[in-house]
Amino acid sequence: MARPEAKLKELKTAESRHEVGARSELVVRVNRRSERRIIPYGEEFLFEKLPVGTRVIYPPPPLDPLADADQAIRYALLHPENQDPLFAQLSPNMRVTIAIDDISLPLPQMRRPDIRERLLNQVLQTLADYGVDDVHLVIATSLHRRMTEAEIRRVVGERAFKQYWPDRLYNFDAENRAELAMLGKTEHGEEVWLSRRASESDLLIYLNINLVPMDGGHKSVAVGLAPYQSLRHHHNVGTLRDSHSYMDPTRSALHRSSDRMGKLIHRSVKIFQIETAVNTRMYGGMLDFLHKNEDHFTDWDRTRLKGFQWTMRNMSSEMRRTVLHNYAAPYGMIGVWAGDTETVHQKALARVFQQYAVPVKGQADILIVGVPYICPYNVNSIMNPVLVQCTGLGYLFNMYRNKPLVREGGTMIVCHPLRDEFHPEHHPSYIEFFHRCLAETTDAVELEKHFEREFAANPTYIHMYRYGNAYHGVHPFYMWYWGEPARQHVGRVIAAGCEEPEVAARLGWEAADTLDEAIAMATSELGRSAEITYLHLPPLVIADVE
């Protein structure tokens, strides 16, 4: 009879073979009999016939959620990584700060109860049981816009909201100089600033959601509770050009910088990190067909797609945005870990890659991506052209490990209507950035040199950030820099379905009325020999390019 450990190894090997087999089915080639493919297109979806031979990369199916999320959280708090249990670190007279990820993730918002509410309820109960009453809850917005009262209530839940809002539950303010502390400089000369409340606490607890591998780890505290003085050291052109996929922290200069800052913070602040991971169950019920390979569609799936397209197209823009942003995804929690930041983050990363990664052989000449209605920076808002650029060239281009999906000098086709639309309350500095700065130059180095400090110190933008719901004045620059690795890598970008060609021109892109026209433009030199890849969304997928 086989020994137990040998049997376990045999089972793991079998599971691994099954996993590889399943992942290989996620990369398909379009043939003459293939169905049309769904492509996100702003607040709508296209349903397009792709050229024969096009490679389509599908996301892996959702991992099964934990059977009992609350029990898993309790276990994590009692059995943390390389730290004592949470209760053992508490005493009645201590000061505790709980930092919480903001609404930039997950996308779309999750069904209630939000994971952060589940985490908060158990953490707050533990603090209460051990007599800790000097507790503040801080939304780790960094330079993002302040969350509204309703948004905060939805994320933290009624119990925490009623007990702590507004005096002890609030948004981080990166421009309140009295509430910032300078902790020192890293060996690279990076200034490390932090929320004074967090830096002077006896214990800082961070509640995190890992939607993609660029989330979590030292980046949570070192970025989420930091002002411009710290962010400028890694949210800059040079650092981001040296980041070879934001989704691969081992090759990202952005992560190396935030890791250095995080380690410095750890030397003076005691941190108990809680990280969670969610699966890819983005759409359920009547919209679950969006998760399918179109070649496997039933008549019912096609009927639902047509009905969804008709409904979206016959709504006003305002109504369509309201409906889409109010949608809540049936995500399931697939992991929760607590304790030492680095150990916790490695476990979270492993689970995230298990959910998202798909092996892909070789690069493409042309990469097609569809930009949806939402990104981390326009929740309950408008996807303006700068954010379309950030999502297409910043996030979707970077959905890879090892090598980009598109070869150097290749072409990206970005599907989006690309209108000159901005939310004046949320993105006021974006309007000036787009119409004034990009009118002068699209060169990131020149923008950084001539305009960044002006926008960062603009008193009107600072006031709107602090007392309204505006992103910080410098934020559009970061979103432009985010696309810098793609701009340095690809030869051209074509906006497919572009309704306002002058907007594409302002971004430095070409414009095409349809996806077919964009493909014809992209293949004009290579012809039928061009290797075309479509990165199929939703949900998200990360290509492990061999």
Coordinates of C-alpha atoms in Angstrom, one line a residue:
M1 CA 0.0 0.0 0.0
A2 CA 1.3 3.5 -0.9
R3 CA 2.4 5.6 2.0
P4 CA 0.1 8.6 2.9
E5 CA 2.6 11.2 1.8
A6 CA 3.2 9.4 -1.5
K7 CA -0.6 9.2 -2.1
L8 CA -0.9 12.9 -1.3
K9 CA 1.9 13.7 -3.9
E10 CA 0.1 11.5 -6.4
L11 CA -3.2 13.4 -5.9
K12 CA -1.4 16.8 -6.2
T13 CA 0.2 15.7 -9.4
A14 CA -3.1 14.7 -10.8
E15 CA -4.7 18.0 -9.8
S16 CA -1.8 19.8 -11.4
R17 CA -2.3 17.9 -14.7
H18 CA -6.0 18.7 -14.6
E19 CA -5.3 22.4 -13.9
V20 CA -2.8 22.6 -16.9
G21 CA -5.3 20.9 -19.1
A22 CA -8.1 23.3 -18.1
R23 CA -5.9 26.3 -18.5
S24 CA -4.8 25.2 -22.0
E25 CA -8.5 25.4 -23.1
L26 CA -8.6 29.1 -22.2
V27 CA -6.5 30.0 -25.3
V28 CA -8.5 29.4 -28.5
R29 CA -8.1 30.2 -32.2
V30 CA -10.9 31.7 -34.3
N31 CA -11.9 29.7 -37.3
R32 CA -14.5 30.2 -40.0
R33 CA -17.2 28.6 -38.0
S34 CA -16.4 30.5 -34.8
E35 CA -19.0 32.8 -33.2
R36 CA -18.6 36.5 -32.8
R37 CA -16.8 37.7 -29.6
I38 CA -18.1 40.0 -26.9
I39 CA -15.8 43.1 -26.4
P40 CA -16.3 45.7 -23.7
Y41 CA -16.9 49.1 -25.3
G42 CA -17.4 51.7 -22.6
E43 CA -21.0 51.5 -21.3
E44 CA -21.9 48.9 -24.0
F45 CA -20.6 45.7 -25.4
L46 CA -19.6 45.0 -29.0
F47 CA -20.3 41.6 -30.6
E48 CA -17.7 41.3 -33.3
K49 CA -16.5 38.7 -35.9
L50 CA -12.7 38.5 -35.5
P51 CA -10.3 37.5 -38.3
V52 CA -9.7 33.7 -38.8
G53 CA -6.6 32.7 -36.8
T54 CA -7.1 35.4 -34.1
R55 CA -6.0 34.1 -30.7
V56 CA -8.5 34.7 -27.9
I57 CA -7.4 34.4 -24.3
Y58 CA -10.2 33.7 -21.8
P59 CA -10.1 34.2 -18.0
P60 CA -10.0 31.1 -15.8
P61 CA -13.3 30.1 -14.3
P62 CA -14.0 31.3 -10.8
L63 CA -12.3 29.4 -8.0
D64 CA -14.7 28.0 -5.4
P65 CA -15.2 30.5 -2.5
L66 CA -14.5 29.6 1.1
A67 CA -17.3 27.6 2.6
D68 CA -17.6 30.0 5.6
A69 CA -16.0 33.4 5.1
D70 CA -16.6 34.5 8.7
Q71 CA -15.0 31.3 10.1
A72 CA -12.0 31.8 7.8
I73 CA -11.6 35.3 9.1
R74 CA -11.8 34.2 12.7
Y75 CA -9.1 31.5 12.0
A76 CA -6.8 34.1 10.4
L77 CA -7.1 36.4 13.4
L78 CA -6.3 33.5 15.8
H79 CA -3.5 32.0 13.6
P80 CA -1.7 34.9 12.0
E81 CA 1.5 34.6 10.0
N82 CA 4.7 35.2 12.1
Q83 CA 2.8 37.2 14.7
D84 CA 0.9 36.5 17.9
P85 CA -2.9 36.2 17.5
L86 CA -4.6 39.6 17.4
F87 CA -6.1 39.3 20.8
A88 CA -2.7 38.6 22.3
Q89 CA -1.4 41.9 21.0
L90 CA -4.1 44.0 22.7
S91 CA -4.3 45.9 26.0
P92 CA -7.0 48.3 27.3
N93 CA -5.0 51.5 27.1
M94 CA -3.5 51.2 23.6
R95 CA -4.2 53.3 20.6
V96 CA -5.3 51.4 17.5
T97 CA -5.9 52.6 13.9
I98 CA -7.6 50.5 11.3
A99 CA -6.9 51.4 7.7
I100 CA -9.3 50.3 5.0
D101 CA -9.0 49.9 1.2
D102 CA -11.2 52.4 -0.6
I103 CA -13.7 51.9 -3.4
S104 CA -11.1 51.7 -6.1
L105 CA -11.6 47.9 -5.7
P106 CA -13.1 45.5 -6.3
L107 CA -14.5 46.4 -9.7
P108 CA -17.5 46.3 -9.9
Q109 CA -18.5 46.7 -6.3
M110 CA -19.3 43.5 -4.5
R111 CA -22.6 42.4 -3.1
R112 CA -23.2 43.1 0.5
P113 CA -21.8 42.3 3.0
D114 CA -18.6 43.7 1.6
I115 CA -15.5 41.7 2.7
R116 CA -14.3 44.8 4.5
E117 CA -17.5 44.8 6.6
R118 CA -16.9 41.2 7.5
L119 CA -13.4 41.9 8.6
L120 CA -14.3 45.0 10.5
N121 CA -17.0 43.4 12.5
Q122 CA -14.7 40.7 13.8
V123 CA -11.7 43.0 14.4
L124 CA -13.8 45.6 16.2
Q125 CA -15.4 42.9 18.3
T126 CA -12.0 41.6 19.3
L127 CA -10.8 45.1 20.2
A128 CA -14.0 45.6 22.3
D129 CA -13.6 42.2 24.1
Y130 CA -10.1 43.3 25.2
G131 CA -11.0 46.8 26.4
V132 CA -9.5 48.8 23.5
D133 CA -11.6 51.9 22.9
D134 CA -9.2 54.4 21.4
V135 CA -9.9 53.2 17.9
H136 CA -10.0 55.2 14.6
L137 CA -11.1 53.8 11.2
V138 CA -9.3 55.5 8.3
I139 CA -10.2 55.1 4.6
A140 CA -6.8 54.7 2.9
T141 CA -7.6 57.0 -0.1
S142 CA -4.1 58.5 -0.5
L143 CA -4.6 61.0 -3.4
H144 CA -7.9 59.4 -4.5
R145 CA -11.1 61.3 -4.0
R146 CA -12.9 61.3 -0.6
M147 CA -15.5 58.6 -0.4
T148 CA -19.0 59.9 0.2
E149 CA -21.0 59.1 3.4
A150 CA -23.2 56.6 1.5
E151 CA -20.2 54.9 -0.1
I152 CA -18.5 54.5 3.2
R153 CA -21.6 53.2 4.9
R154 CA -22.0 50.5 2.2
V155 CA -18.4 49.3 2.5
V156 CA -18.0 49.2 6.3
G157 CA -21.6 48.2 7.2
E158 CA -24.2 49.7 9.5
R159 CA -22.6 48.5 12.8
A160 CA -19.2 50.2 12.2
F161 CA -20.7 53.3 10.5
K162 CA -23.2 54.1 13.4
Q163 CA -20.5 53.6 16.0
Y164 CA -17.6 55.5 14.5
W165 CA -18.9 58.0 11.8
P166 CA -17.8 60.8 11.5
D167 CA -15.4 61.5 14.3
R168 CA -13.6 58.2 14.3
L169 CA -14.3 57.0 10.8
Y170 CA -13.1 59.3 8.0
N171 CA -11.2 59.6 4.8
F172 CA -7.4 60.1 4.9
D173 CA -6.4 63.7 4.1
A174 CA -3.0 63.9 2.3
E175 CA -3.1 67.7 2.5
N176 CA -3.7 68.1 6.2
R177 CA 0.0 68.8 7.1
A178 CA -0.8 68.7 10.8
E179 CA -1.9 65.1 10.5
L180 CA 1.2 63.9 8.5
A181 CA 4.4 62.6 10.0
M182 CA 7.8 62.2 8.3
L183 CA 9.3 58.9 9.3
G184 CA 12.7 59.2 7.5
K185 CA 14.3 58.4 4.2
T186 CA 15.1 55.0 2.6
E187 CA 18.5 54.1 1.4
H188 CA 17.5 55.5 -2.0
G189 CA 16.6 58.9 -0.5
E190 CA 12.9 58.4 -0.7
E191 CA 11.0 60.5 1.9
V192 CA 8.5 58.3 3.8
W193 CA 5.5 60.3 5.1
L194 CA 2.5 58.7 6.8
S195 CA -0.7 59.5 8.5
R196 CA 0.2 60.9 11.9
R197 CA -2.6 59.0 13.6
A198 CA -1.3 55.7 12.1
S199 CA 2.3 56.4 12.8
E200 CA 1.6 57.2 16.5
S201 CA -0.7 54.2 17.1
D202 CA 0.4 51.2 19.2
L203 CA -1.0 49.0 16.5
L204 CA -2.0 49.7 12.9
I205 CA -4.4 47.1 11.3
Y206 CA -4.8 47.2 7.5
L207 CA -7.8 45.6 5.9
N208 CA -7.0 44.8 2.2
I209 CA -8.7 43.3 -0.8
N210 CA -6.3 41.8 -3.5
L211 CA -8.2 42.1 -6.8
V212 CA -5.0 41.9 -8.9
P213 CA -1.3 41.2 -8.0
M214 CA -0.4 44.9 -7.9
D215 CA -2.5 45.3 -4.7
G216 CA -1.5 44.6 -1.2
G217 CA 1.8 44.0 0.6
H218 CA 3.8 47.0 1.7
K219 CA 2.0 49.1 -1.0
S220 CA -1.1 49.1 1.2
V221 CA 0.2 51.3 4.0
A222 CA 3.1 53.0 2.2
V223 CA 0.8 54.3 -0.5
G224 CA -2.7 54.3 1.0
L225 CA -1.8 56.4 4.0
A226 CA 0.8 58.6 2.3
P227 CA 0.8 62.1 0.7
Y228 CA 2.3 63.5 -2.5
Q229 CA 5.7 63.9 -0.8
S230 CA 6.1 60.1 -0.7
L231 CA 4.2 59.1 -3.8
R232 CA 6.3 61.3 -6.1
H233 CA 9.2 58.9 -5.5
H234 CA 7.6 56.0 -7.3
H235 CA 4.6 57.5 -9.2
N236 CA 7.0 59.1 -11.7
V237 CA 8.0 58.5 -15.3
G238 CA 11.4 56.9 -14.6
T239 CA 10.1 54.4 -12.0
L240 CA 7.1 53.4 -14.1
R241 CA 9.3 52.9 -17.2
D242 CA 11.3 50.5 -15.1
S243 CA 8.3 48.6 -14.1
H244 CA 8.0 45.5 -16.4
S245 CA 4.4 44.6 -15.6
Y246 CA 2.6 46.2 -12.7
M247 CA 1.1 42.7 -12.2
D248 CA 4.5 41.1 -11.5
P249 CA 5.8 42.7 -8.3
T250 CA 9.2 41.0 -8.8
R251 CA 9.8 43.0 -11.9
S252 CA 8.2 46.3 -10.9
A253 CA 10.3 49.3 -9.8
L254 CA 7.0 50.7 -8.4
H255 CA 6.8 47.8 -6.0
R256 CA 10.5 47.9 -5.1
S257 CA 10.1 51.5 -4.1
S258 CA 7.0 51.0 -2.0
D259 CA 8.6 47.9 -0.4
R260 CA 11.6 50.0 0.7
M261 CA 9.2 52.5 2.2
G262 CA 7.1 49.8 3.8
K263 CA 10.1 48.3 5.5
L264 CA 11.1 51.6 6.9
I265 CA 7.5 52.1 8.2
H266 CA 7.7 48.7 9.8
R267 CA 10.7 49.7 11.8
S268 CA 8.7 52.3 13.7
V269 CA 5.0 51.2 13.4
K270 CA 3.6 47.9 14.5
I271 CA 1.4 46.6 11.7
F272 CA -1.1 43.7 11.6
Q273 CA -1.9 43.1 7.9
I274 CA -5.1 41.4 6.8
E275 CA -5.2 40.5 3.1
T276 CA -8.1 38.8 1.3
A277 CA -8.5 37.5 -2.3
V278 CA -11.7 37.2 -4.3
N279 CA -12.6 35.0 -7.2
T280 CA -13.6 36.1 -10.7
R281 CA -17.3 35.7 -10.3
M282 CA -18.0 39.1 -11.6
Y283 CA -21.3 38.5 -13.3
G284 CA -24.1 36.2 -12.1
G285 CA -27.8 35.6 -12.8
M286 CA -29.0 37.0 -16.1
L287 CA -25.5 38.2 -17.0
D288 CA -23.6 35.0 -16.4
F289 CA -23.2 34.5 -20.2
L290 CA -20.5 37.1 -20.1
H291 CA -18.2 34.5 -18.5
K292 CA -18.6 32.0 -21.3
N293 CA -16.7 31.2 -24.5
E294 CA -19.1 32.4 -27.2
D295 CA -18.7 29.2 -29.2
H296 CA -20.5 27.5 -26.3
F297 CA -23.4 30.0 -26.2
T298 CA -26.9 28.6 -26.1
D299 CA -29.9 30.2 -27.8
W300 CA -30.8 31.6 -24.3
D301 CA -27.4 33.2 -24.0
R302 CA -27.7 34.9 -27.3
T303 CA -31.2 36.1 -26.5
R304 CA -29.9 37.6 -23.2
L305 CA -27.0 39.3 -24.9
K306 CA -29.3 40.9 -27.5
G307 CA -31.6 42.0 -24.8
F308 CA -28.8 43.5 -22.7
Q309 CA -27.4 45.4 -25.7
W310 CA -30.8 46.7 -26.7
T311 CA -31.5 47.9 -23.1
M312 CA -28.1 49.7 -22.7
R313 CA -28.5 51.4 -26.1
N314 CA -32.0 52.7 -25.3
M315 CA -31.1 54.3 -22.0
S316 CA -29.8 57.9 -21.6
S317 CA -26.1 58.1 -20.7
E318 CA -27.0 59.2 -17.1
M319 CA -29.4 56.3 -16.6
R320 CA -26.9 53.8 -18.1
R321 CA -24.1 54.9 -15.8
T322 CA -26.4 54.7 -12.8
V323 CA -27.5 51.2 -13.6
L324 CA -23.9 50.0 -14.3
H325 CA -22.4 51.5 -11.3
N326 CA -25.2 50.2 -9.0
Y327 CA -24.5 46.7 -10.2
A328 CA -23.0 44.5 -7.5
A329 CA -20.9 41.5 -8.3
P330 CA -21.3 38.1 -6.6
Y331 CA -17.6 37.7 -5.8
G332 CA -16.6 35.0 -3.4
M333 CA -13.7 35.2 -1.0
I334 CA -11.1 32.6 -1.8
G335 CA -8.5 33.4 0.9
V336 CA -7.8 35.4 4.0
W337 CA -4.5 35.8 5.8
A338 CA -3.3 38.0 8.7
G339 CA -0.1 38.9 10.4
D340 CA 3.3 39.8 9.0
T341 CA 2.9 41.9 5.9
E342 CA 5.5 40.1 3.7
T343 CA 4.5 36.6 4.6
V344 CA 0.8 37.4 4.3
H345 CA 1.3 39.0 0.9
Q346 CA 3.1 36.1 -0.6
K347 CA 0.3 33.8 0.3
A348 CA -2.3 36.2 -1.1
L349 CA -0.2 36.6 -4.3
A350 CA -0.1 32.8 -4.8
R351 CA -3.9 32.6 -4.6
V352 CA -4.4 35.6 -6.9
F353 CA -2.1 34.1 -9.6
Q354 CA -3.9 30.7 -9.2
Q355 CA -7.1 32.5 -10.0
Y356 CA -5.9 34.7 -12.9
A357 CA -2.9 33.3 -14.6
V358 CA -3.1 31.6 -18.0
P359 CA -0.1 30.2 -19.9
V360 CA 0.3 31.8 -23.4
K361 CA 2.9 30.9 -26.0
G362 CA 4.5 33.8 -27.8
Q363 CA 3.7 37.5 -28.4
A364 CA 1.3 39.0 -30.9
D365 CA 1.8 41.7 -33.6
I366 CA -1.6 43.2 -32.7
L367 CA -3.3 43.2 -29.3
I368 CA -7.0 43.9 -29.1
V369 CA -8.5 45.1 -25.7
G370 CA -11.9 46.4 -24.8
V371 CA -12.1 49.2 -22.2
P372 CA -15.2 48.8 -20.0
Y373 CA -17.2 51.5 -18.2
I374 CA -15.3 51.3 -15.0
C375 CA -11.7 51.5 -13.7
P376 CA -10.3 52.1 -10.2
Y377 CA -10.6 55.8 -10.6
N378 CA -14.1 56.4 -11.9
V379 CA -16.4 54.5 -9.5
N380 CA -19.8 56.2 -9.6
S381 CA -18.3 58.6 -12.2
I382 CA -17.4 59.0 -15.8
M383 CA -14.6 57.2 -17.7
N384 CA -12.9 60.2 -19.2
P385 CA -10.2 60.0 -22.0
V386 CA -7.3 60.1 -19.7
L387 CA -8.7 57.2 -17.7
V388 CA -9.4 55.2 -20.9
Q389 CA -5.7 55.7 -21.7
C390 CA -4.7 54.6 -18.2
T391 CA -7.0 51.5 -18.4
G392 CA -5.9 50.4 -21.9
L393 CA -2.2 51.2 -21.8
G394 CA -1.7 51.1 -18.1
Y395 CA -3.7 48.2 -16.8
L396 CA -4.7 46.0 -19.8
F397 CA -1.3 46.2 -21.4
N398 CA 0.2 45.1 -18.1
M399 CA -1.9 42.0 -17.7
Y400 CA 1.1 39.8 -18.2
R401 CA 4.1 38.1 -16.7
N402 CA 7.5 37.5 -18.3
K403 CA 6.8 39.4 -21.6
P404 CA 4.1 41.7 -22.9
L405 CA 1.3 40.0 -24.9
V406 CA 2.2 42.3 -27.9
R407 CA 5.7 42.4 -29.4
E408 CA 7.9 45.5 -29.2
G409 CA 6.8 47.9 -32.0
G410 CA 3.5 46.1 -32.3
T411 CA 0.0 47.7 -32.3
M412 CA -2.6 47.9 -29.6
I413 CA -6.3 48.3 -30.6
V414 CA -8.3 49.9 -27.8
C415 CA -12.1 49.6 -28.2
H416 CA -13.9 52.5 -26.6
P417 CA -16.2 55.4 -27.9
L418 CA -13.6 57.9 -26.5
R419 CA -15.7 61.0 -25.9
D420 CA -14.6 64.3 -24.5
E421 CA -16.5 63.8 -21.2
F422 CA -15.4 64.5 -17.7
H423 CA -16.9 64.5 -14.2
P424 CA -16.3 68.1 -13.1
E425 CA -16.7 67.3 -9.4
H426 CA -14.5 64.2 -9.3
H427 CA -11.9 65.0 -12.0
P428 CA -11.5 68.8 -12.2
S429 CA -7.7 68.7 -12.8
Y430 CA -8.2 66.1 -15.5
I431 CA -10.1 68.7 -17.6
E432 CA -7.2 71.2 -17.5
F433 CA -4.6 68.4 -18.0
F434 CA -6.4 67.1 -21.1
H435 CA -7.3 70.4 -22.7
R436 CA -4.2 72.4 -21.8
C437 CA -1.2 70.1 -21.0
L438 CA -1.8 67.4 -23.6
A439 CA -2.5 70.1 -26.2
E440 CA 1.2 71.1 -25.7
T441 CA 2.8 67.7 -25.4
T442 CA 2.1 64.0 -24.8
D443 CA 5.7 63.4 -23.7
A444 CA 5.5 62.2 -20.2
V445 CA 9.0 63.5 -19.3
E446 CA 8.0 67.0 -20.5
L447 CA 4.6 66.9 -18.7
E448 CA 6.4 65.8 -15.5
K449 CA 9.0 68.6 -15.8
H450 CA 6.8 71.5 -16.7
F451 CA 3.4 70.9 -15.2
E452 CA 3.3 68.3 -12.4
R453 CA 4.4 70.5 -9.4
E454 CA 2.1 73.3 -10.5
F455 CA -0.9 71.0 -10.4
A456 CA 0.2 69.3 -7.2
A457 CA 0.3 72.7 -5.4
N458 CA -2.7 74.3 -7.1
P459 CA -4.8 75.7 -4.1
T460 CA -8.1 75.3 -5.9
Y461 CA -7.5 71.6 -6.6
I462 CA -6.2 71.1 -3.1
H463 CA -9.4 72.6 -1.7
M464 CA -11.6 70.5 -3.9
Y465 CA -9.7 67.4 -2.9
R466 CA -9.9 68.2 0.9
Y467 CA -13.5 69.4 1.1
G468 CA -15.2 68.0 -2.0
N469 CA -14.9 64.7 -3.8
A470 CA -12.2 65.5 -6.2
Y471 CA -9.1 63.5 -7.0
H472 CA -5.9 65.3 -6.1
G473 CA -4.7 67.8 -8.6
V474 CA -1.7 65.7 -9.5
H475 CA -3.7 62.5 -10.2
P476 CA -4.1 62.9 -14.0
F477 CA -0.3 63.0 -14.3
Y478 CA 0.0 59.7 -12.5
M479 CA -2.7 58.2 -14.8
W480 CA -0.7 59.4 -17.8
Y481 CA 2.6 58.0 -16.5
W482 CA 0.8 54.7 -15.9
G483 CA 0.6 54.2 -19.6
E484 CA 4.3 55.0 -20.1
P485 CA 5.6 51.4 -20.4
A486 CA 3.1 50.6 -23.1
R487 CA 3.9 53.9 -25.0
Q488 CA 7.6 53.0 -24.9
H489 CA 6.9 49.5 -26.1
V490 CA 4.2 49.6 -28.8
G491 CA 4.5 51.2 -32.2
R492 CA 1.0 52.6 -32.5
V493 CA -2.3 52.7 -30.7
I494 CA -5.7 52.7 -32.6
A495 CA -9.0 53.6 -31.0
A496 CA -11.6 51.4 -32.5
G497 CA -15.2 52.7 -32.5
C498 CA -13.9 56.2 -31.7
E499 CA -16.7 58.7 -31.9
E500 CA -14.5 61.8 -31.6
P501 CA -11.2 61.4 -33.6
E502 CA -9.9 64.7 -32.1
V503 CA -9.9 63.0 -28.7
A504 CA -7.8 60.1 -30.0
A505 CA -5.4 62.6 -31.6
R506 CA -5.0 64.5 -28.3
L507 CA -3.9 61.2 -26.7
G508 CA -1.5 60.5 -29.6
W509 CA -3.6 57.7 -31.0
E510 CA -5.1 57.0 -34.4
A511 CA -8.9 56.6 -34.8
A512 CA -11.0 54.1 -36.6
D513 CA -14.8 54.1 -36.9
T514 CA -15.1 50.3 -36.4
L515 CA -13.0 47.4 -35.1
D516 CA -12.8 46.0 -38.7
E517 CA -11.3 49.3 -39.9
A518 CA -8.9 49.3 -37.0
I519 CA -7.7 45.7 -37.8
A520 CA -7.3 46.7 -41.5
M521 CA -5.2 49.7 -40.5
A522 CA -3.1 47.5 -38.2
T523 CA -2.5 44.7 -40.7
S524 CA -1.9 47.0 -43.7
E525 CA 1.8 46.2 -43.7
L526 CA 1.8 42.6 -42.3
G527 CA -1.3 41.4 -44.1
R528 CA -2.6 37.9 -43.2
S529 CA 0.7 37.0 -41.6
A530 CA -0.1 39.3 -38.6
E531 CA -0.6 37.5 -35.3
I532 CA -3.6 39.0 -33.6
T533 CA -4.6 38.4 -30.0
Y534 CA -7.7 39.4 -28.2
L535 CA -7.5 39.6 -24.4
H536 CA -11.1 38.6 -23.5
L537 CA -12.7 40.5 -20.7
P538 CA -14.6 40.3 -18.4
P539 CA -13.5 39.1 -15.9
L540 CA -9.7 39.7 -15.6
V541 CA -7.0 37.5 -16.9
I542 CA -3.2 37.6 -16.6
A543 CA -1.2 36.1 -19.4
D544 CA 2.0 34.1 -18.5
V545 CA 3.7 34.7 -21.8
E546 CA 6.4 32.1 -22.7

